[in-house]
Coordinates of C-alpha atoms and ligand atoms in Angstrom, one line a residue:
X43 CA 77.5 104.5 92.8
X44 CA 80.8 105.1 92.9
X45 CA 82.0 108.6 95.5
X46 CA 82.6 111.7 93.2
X47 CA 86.3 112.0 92.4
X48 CA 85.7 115.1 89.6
X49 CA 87.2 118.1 92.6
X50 CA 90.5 118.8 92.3
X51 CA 93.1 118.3 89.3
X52 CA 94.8 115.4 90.5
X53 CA 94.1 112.6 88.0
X54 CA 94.0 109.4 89.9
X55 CA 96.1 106.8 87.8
X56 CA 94.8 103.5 90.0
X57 CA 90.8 103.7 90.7
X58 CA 89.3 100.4 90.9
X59 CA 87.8 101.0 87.5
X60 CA 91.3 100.9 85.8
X61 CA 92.5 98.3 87.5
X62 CA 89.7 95.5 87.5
X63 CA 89.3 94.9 83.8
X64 CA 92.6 93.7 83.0
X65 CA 92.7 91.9 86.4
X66 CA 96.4 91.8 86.0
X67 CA 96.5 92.5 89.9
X68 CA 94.6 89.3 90.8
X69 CA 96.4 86.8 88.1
X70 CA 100.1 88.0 90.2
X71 CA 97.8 87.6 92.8
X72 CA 97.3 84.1 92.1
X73 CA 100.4 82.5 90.6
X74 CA 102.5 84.0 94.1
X75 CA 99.8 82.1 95.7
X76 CA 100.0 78.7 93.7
X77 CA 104.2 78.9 93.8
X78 CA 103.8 79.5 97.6
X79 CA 101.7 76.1 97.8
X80 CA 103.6 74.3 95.5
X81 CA 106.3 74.8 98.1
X82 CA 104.4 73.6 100.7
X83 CA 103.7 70.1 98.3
X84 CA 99.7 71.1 98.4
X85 CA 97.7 70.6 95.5
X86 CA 95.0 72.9 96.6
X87 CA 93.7 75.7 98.8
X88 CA 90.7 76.0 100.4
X89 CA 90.3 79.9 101.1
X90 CA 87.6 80.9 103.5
X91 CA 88.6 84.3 104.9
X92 CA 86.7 86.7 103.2
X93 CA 89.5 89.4 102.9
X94 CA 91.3 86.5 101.2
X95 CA 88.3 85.6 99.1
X96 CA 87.9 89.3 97.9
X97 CA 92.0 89.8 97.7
X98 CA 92.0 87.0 95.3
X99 CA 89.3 87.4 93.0
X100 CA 87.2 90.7 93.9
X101 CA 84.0 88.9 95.1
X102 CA 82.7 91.3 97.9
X103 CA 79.5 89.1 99.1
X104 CA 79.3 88.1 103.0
X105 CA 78.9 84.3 102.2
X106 CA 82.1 82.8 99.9
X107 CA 84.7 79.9 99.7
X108 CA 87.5 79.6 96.8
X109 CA 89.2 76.8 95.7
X110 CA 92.7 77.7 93.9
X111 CA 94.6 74.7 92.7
X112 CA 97.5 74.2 89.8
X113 CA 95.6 75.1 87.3
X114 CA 91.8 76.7 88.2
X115 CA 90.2 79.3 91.0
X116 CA 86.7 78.3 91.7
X117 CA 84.4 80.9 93.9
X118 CA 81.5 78.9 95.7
X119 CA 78.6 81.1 96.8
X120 CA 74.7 81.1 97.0
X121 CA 72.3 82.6 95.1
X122 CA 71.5 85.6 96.7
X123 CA 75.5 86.7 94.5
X124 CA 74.5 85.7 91.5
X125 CA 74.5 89.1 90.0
X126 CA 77.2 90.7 92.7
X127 CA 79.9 87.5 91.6
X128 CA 79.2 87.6 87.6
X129 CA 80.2 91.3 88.1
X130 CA 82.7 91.3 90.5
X131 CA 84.6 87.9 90.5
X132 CA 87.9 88.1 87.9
X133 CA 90.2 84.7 87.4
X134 CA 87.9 82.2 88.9
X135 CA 85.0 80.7 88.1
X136 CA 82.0 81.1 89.5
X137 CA 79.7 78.1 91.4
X138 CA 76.2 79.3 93.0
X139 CA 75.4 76.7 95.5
X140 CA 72.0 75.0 96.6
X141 CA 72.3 72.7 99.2
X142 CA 75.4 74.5 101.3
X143 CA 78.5 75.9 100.6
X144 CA 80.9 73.3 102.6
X145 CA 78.7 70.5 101.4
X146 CA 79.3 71.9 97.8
X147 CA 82.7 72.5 98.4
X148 CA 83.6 69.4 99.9
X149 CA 82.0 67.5 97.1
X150 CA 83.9 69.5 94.3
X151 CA 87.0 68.4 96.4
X152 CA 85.7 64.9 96.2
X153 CA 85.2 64.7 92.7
X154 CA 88.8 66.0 91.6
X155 CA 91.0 63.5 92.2
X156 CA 94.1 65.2 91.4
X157 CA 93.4 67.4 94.8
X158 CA 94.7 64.7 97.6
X159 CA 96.5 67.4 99.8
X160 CA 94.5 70.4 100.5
X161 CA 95.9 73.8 102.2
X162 CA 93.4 75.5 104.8
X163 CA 93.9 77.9 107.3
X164 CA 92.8 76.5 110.8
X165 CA 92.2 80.3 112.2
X166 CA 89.4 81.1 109.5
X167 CA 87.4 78.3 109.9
X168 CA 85.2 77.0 113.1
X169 CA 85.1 73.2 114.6
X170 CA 81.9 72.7 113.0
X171 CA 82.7 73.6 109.6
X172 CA 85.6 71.9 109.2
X173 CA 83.7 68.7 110.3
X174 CA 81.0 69.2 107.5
X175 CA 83.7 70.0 105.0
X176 CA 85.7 67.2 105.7
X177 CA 82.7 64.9 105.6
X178 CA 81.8 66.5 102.1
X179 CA 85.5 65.8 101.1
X180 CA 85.7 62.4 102.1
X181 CA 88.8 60.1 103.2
X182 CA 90.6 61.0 100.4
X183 CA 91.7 64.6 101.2
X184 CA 94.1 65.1 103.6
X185 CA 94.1 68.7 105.0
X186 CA 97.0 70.6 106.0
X187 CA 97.6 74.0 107.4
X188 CA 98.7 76.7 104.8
X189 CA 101.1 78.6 106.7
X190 CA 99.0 81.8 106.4
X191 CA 99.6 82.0 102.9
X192 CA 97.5 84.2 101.5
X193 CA 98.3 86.7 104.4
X194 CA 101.7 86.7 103.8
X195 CA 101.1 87.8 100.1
X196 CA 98.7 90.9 101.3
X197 CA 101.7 92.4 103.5
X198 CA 103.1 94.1 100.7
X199 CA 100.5 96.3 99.0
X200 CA 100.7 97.1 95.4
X201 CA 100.5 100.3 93.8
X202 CA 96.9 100.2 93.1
X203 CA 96.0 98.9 96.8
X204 CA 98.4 102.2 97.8
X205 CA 96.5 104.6 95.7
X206 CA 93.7 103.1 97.7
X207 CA 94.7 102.9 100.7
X208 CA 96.3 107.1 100.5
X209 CA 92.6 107.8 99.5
X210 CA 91.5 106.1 102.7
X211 CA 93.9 107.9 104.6
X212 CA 93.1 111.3 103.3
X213 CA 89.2 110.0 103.5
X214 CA 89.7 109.5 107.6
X215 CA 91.9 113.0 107.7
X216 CA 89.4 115.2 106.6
X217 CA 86.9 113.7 109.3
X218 CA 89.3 114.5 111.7
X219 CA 89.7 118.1 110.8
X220 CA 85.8 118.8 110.6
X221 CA 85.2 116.6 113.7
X222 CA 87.8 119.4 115.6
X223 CA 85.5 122.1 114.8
X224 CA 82.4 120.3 117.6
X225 CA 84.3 119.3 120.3
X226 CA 83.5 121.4 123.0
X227 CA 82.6 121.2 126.9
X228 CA 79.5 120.1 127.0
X229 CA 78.8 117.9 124.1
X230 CA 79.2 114.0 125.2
X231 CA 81.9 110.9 124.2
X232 CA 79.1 109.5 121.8
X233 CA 78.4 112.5 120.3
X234 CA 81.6 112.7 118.7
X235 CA 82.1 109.2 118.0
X236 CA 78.4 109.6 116.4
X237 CA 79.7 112.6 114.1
X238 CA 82.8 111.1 113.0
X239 CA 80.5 107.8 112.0
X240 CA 78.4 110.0 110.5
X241 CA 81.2 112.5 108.1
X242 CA 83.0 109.3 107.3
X243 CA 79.6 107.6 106.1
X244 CA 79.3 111.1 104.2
X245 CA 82.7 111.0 102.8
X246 CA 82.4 107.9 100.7
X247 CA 83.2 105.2 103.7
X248 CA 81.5 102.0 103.7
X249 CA 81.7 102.6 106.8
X250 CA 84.4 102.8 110.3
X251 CA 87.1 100.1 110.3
X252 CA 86.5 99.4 114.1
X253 CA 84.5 100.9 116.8
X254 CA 85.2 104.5 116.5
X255 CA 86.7 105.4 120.0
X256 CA 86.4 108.8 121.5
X257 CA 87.8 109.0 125.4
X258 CA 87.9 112.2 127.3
X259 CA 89.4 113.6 130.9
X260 CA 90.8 110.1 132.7
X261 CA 89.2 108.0 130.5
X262 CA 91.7 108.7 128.0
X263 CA 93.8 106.5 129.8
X264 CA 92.1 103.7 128.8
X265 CA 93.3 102.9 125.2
X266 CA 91.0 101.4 124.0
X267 CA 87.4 103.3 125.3
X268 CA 84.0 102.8 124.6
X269 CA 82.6 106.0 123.9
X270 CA 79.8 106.8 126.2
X271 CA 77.5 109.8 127.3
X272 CA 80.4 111.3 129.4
X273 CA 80.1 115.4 128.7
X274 CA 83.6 116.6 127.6
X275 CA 84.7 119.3 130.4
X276 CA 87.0 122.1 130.2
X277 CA 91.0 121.5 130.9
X278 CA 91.0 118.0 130.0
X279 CA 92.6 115.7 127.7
X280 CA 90.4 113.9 124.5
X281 CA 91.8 110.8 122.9
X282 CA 90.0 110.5 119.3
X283 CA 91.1 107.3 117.9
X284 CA 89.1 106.3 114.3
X285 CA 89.6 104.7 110.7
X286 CA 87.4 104.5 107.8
X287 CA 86.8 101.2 105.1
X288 CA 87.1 102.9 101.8
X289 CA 86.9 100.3 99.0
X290 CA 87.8 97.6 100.9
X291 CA 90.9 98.9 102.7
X292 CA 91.2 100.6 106.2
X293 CA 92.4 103.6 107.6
X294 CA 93.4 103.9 111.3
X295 CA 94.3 107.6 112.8
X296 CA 94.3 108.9 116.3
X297 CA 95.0 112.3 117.2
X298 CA 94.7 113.8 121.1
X299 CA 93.6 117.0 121.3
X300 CA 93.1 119.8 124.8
X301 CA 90.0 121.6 126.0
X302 CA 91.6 124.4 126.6
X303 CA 95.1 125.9 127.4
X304 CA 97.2 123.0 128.3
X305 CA 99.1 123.3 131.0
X306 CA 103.5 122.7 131.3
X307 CA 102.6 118.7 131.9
X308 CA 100.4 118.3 129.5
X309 CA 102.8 119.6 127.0
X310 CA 105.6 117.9 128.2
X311 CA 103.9 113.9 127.6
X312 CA 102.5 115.6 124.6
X313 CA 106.4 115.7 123.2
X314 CA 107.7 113.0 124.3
X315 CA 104.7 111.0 122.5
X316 CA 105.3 113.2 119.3
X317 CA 109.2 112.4 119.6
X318 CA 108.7 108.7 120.1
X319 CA 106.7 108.7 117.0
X320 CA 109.1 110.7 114.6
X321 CA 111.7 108.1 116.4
X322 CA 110.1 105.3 115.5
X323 CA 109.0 106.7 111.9
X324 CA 112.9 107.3 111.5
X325 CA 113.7 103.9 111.8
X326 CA 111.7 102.4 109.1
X327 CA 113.0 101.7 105.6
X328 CA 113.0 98.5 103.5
X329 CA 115.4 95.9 105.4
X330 CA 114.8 97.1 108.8
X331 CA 112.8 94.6 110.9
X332 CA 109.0 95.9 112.3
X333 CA 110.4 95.4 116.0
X334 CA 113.7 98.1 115.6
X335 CA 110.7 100.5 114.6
X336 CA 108.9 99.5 118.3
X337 CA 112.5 99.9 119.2
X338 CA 112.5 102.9 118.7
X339 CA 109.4 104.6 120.0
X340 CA 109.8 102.6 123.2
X341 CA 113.7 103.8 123.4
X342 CA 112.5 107.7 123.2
X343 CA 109.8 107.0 125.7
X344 CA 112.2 105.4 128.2
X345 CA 114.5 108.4 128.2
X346 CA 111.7 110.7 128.7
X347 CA 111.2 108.6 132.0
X348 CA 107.9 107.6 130.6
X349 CA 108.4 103.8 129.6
X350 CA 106.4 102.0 132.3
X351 CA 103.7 104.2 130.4
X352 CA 103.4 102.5 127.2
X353 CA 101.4 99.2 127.1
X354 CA 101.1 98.3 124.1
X355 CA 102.4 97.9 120.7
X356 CA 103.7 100.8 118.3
X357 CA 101.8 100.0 115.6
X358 CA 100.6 96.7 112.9
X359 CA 99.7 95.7 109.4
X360 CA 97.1 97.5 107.9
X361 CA 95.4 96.3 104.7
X362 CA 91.9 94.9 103.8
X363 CA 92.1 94.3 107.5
X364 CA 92.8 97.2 110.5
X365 CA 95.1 94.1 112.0
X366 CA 97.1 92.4 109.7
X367 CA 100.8 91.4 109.3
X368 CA 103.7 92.8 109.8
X369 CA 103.1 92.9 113.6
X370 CA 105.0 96.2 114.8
X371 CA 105.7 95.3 118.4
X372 CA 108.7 94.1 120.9
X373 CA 110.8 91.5 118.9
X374 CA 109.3 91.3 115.7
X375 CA 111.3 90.3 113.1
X376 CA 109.5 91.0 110.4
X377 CA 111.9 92.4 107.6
X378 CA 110.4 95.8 106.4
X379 CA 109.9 95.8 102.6
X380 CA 108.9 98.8 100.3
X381 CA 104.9 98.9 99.8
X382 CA 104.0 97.2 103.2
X383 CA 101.7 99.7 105.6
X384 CA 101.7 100.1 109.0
X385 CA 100.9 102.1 111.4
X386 CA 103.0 104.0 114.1
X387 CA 101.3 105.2 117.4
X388 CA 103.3 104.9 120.8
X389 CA 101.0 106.3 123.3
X390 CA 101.1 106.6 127.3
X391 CA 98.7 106.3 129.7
X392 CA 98.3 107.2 133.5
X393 CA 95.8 106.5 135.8
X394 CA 93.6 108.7 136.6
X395 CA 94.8 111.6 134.8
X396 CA 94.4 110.5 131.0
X397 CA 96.6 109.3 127.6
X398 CA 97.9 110.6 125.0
X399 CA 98.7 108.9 121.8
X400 CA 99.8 110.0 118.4
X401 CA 99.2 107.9 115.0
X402 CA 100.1 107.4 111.5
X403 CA 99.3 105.0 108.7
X404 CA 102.7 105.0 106.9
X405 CA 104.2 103.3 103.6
X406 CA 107.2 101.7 103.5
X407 CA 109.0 103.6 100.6
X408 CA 112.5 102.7 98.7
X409 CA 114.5 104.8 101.3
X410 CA 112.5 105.3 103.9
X411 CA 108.5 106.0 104.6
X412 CA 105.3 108.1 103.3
X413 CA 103.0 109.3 105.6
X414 CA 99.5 108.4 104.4
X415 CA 97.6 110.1 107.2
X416 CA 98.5 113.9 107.5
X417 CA 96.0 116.0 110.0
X418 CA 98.1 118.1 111.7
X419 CA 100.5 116.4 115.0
X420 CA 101.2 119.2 117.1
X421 CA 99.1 119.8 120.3
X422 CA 95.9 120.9 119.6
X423 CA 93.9 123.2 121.7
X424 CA 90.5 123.6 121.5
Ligands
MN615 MN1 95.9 101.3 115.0

């Protein structure tokens, strides 16, 4: 069942629905893919990451493997797909295995002798799997790394995976703004994080992109918290950092909030966060690298006297996956191209007294940036 889109007037020119029966997406999809490994003299690619599978040719299940070569895509999975692969799988054929999927897939390898040099990626597939592949495959196959490949091609979205991904956003938004209404002193860390699971679900979500975090008083200096059955009190600082999977793609937001009126300090770190982000937001556009963007946020935090404060990166790739390329962090050099999305969230933490951090999921426009996320960025009190 698809989520009800009939509210508003704004007709949505990219649903899923428009876009999967030409499958034009996937075929681009798929030639990028076979000019990248003709460059890197493979005849094949073995594709086991299942955001890879699904980017490639739509199949969805939990148990997959595709073969892409010159000339054919070939989708191995069991039986319990049948029915999800004949409906969702576009460009490749489909092969329902009995005795295994690497057994199967390693003896299609075998059999087509063309395929001597195959691509795999060495980060999506365990010790033990590669052995029993490789046995499948025989002598004949030699097997070499492929570079991330298929990575690489998901960096920069489409339009369609955009209109997606801004549906995500405004999916994880509108969480945020009704989960504002419940915190209070009193109710606990889990409570929250249960409520935000819970509106998201509502929502249309397949569900949270990662382990919804909610972290109140000092805890909020820890960035990333477990939530747990700590009762909010009054006068301190809550950290509410969440994303939501929304046909396939992930949102990521934080917003910090204050029980209370917040006192000169508070306000103060509160800028100096919200300036490091606009900072950092003001240095993307297409041909800027990912790490003048960390640049940036860590430059405005270092005037304000707060660098030693942020520990971590000011943002990352975010896709079909809440971590994916470009990486946004000290040095990267990762050229900045319109329709990549990251996110931008500089943050700072102190010890024993709590963190604060601020962030956006953003689209790299012609000239500059979109923000996808939107809930209001000024200093909430509650
Ligand atoms: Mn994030």
């Amino acid at each position: 069942v698809k989520q009800t889109r009939e509210k508003g007037p704004r007709k949505r020119p990219f649903s899923i629905s428009s876009l999967d029966p030409s499958s034009a997406p996937r075929k681009l999809r798929l030639a990028r893919l076979r000019a990248k490994l003709a460059d890197q003299r493979a005849d094949a690619i073995f594709v086991s990451s299942l955001h890879n599978v699904s980017y490639l040719c739509g199949f969805t299940g939990s148990a997959a493997a595709l073969v892409v070569d010159e000339a054919s895509a070939t989708l191995f999975t069991d039986s319990r797909y049948t029915f999800q692969a004949a409906e969702e799988v576009r460009g490749a054929r489909v092969r329902i295995t009995k005795k295994g999927l690497l057994a199967e897939a390693g003896a299609y390898l075998r059999s087509r002798r063309a395929i001597r040099r195959i691509a795999y990626s060495e980060a999506q597939l365990a010790v033990a799997q590669h052995h029993a592949l490789r046995k499948a495959a025989g002598a004949g196959v030699r097997w070499v790394d492929d570079g991330n490949a298929v990575e690489f091609l998901r960096i920069v979205k489409d339009v369609g995976e955009i209109a997606i991904m801004a549906d995500a956003a405004t999916l994880i938004d509108s969480v945020v703004r009704a989960v504002y209404k419940q915190i209070k002193p009193g109710i606990s860390e889990l409570d929250i994080a249960a409520e935000i699971d819970y509106q998201m679900r509502r929502k249309g979500a397949a569900g949270p992109s990662f382990e919804t975090i909610v972290a109140s008083g000092e805890r909020s200096a820890w960035p990333h918290a477990r939530p747990t059955n700590r009762r909010l009190g009054k006068n301190e600082l809550v950290l509410l950092d969440q994303g939501a999977i929304l046909r396939g793609y992930c949102s990521d937001i934080t917003r910090t909030v204050f029980l209370g009126e917040s006192p000169q300090r508070v306000r103060r770190l509160y800028h100096a966060v919200w300036e490091a982000q606009q900072a950092a937001k003001g240095a993307i556009r297409p041909g800027a690298t990912a790490g003048d963007v960390d640049q940036a946020a860590r430059r405005a935090l270092e005037r304000a006297k707060l660098g030693p404060y942020f520990m971590h990166s000011t943002g990352h790739g975010l896709g079909l996956e809440v971590h994916e390329g470009p990486r946004v962090g000290k040095g990267s050099t990762a050229v900045l191209q319109e329709g990549m999305v990251i996110t931008v969230e500089p943050g700072i933490y102190l010890e024993g007294f709590g963190g604060i951090r601020i962030e956006d999921d953003v689209v790299v426009t012609r000239n500059g940036y979109r923000d996808l996320t939107t809930a209001p960025r000024e200093l909430l009190e509650l």
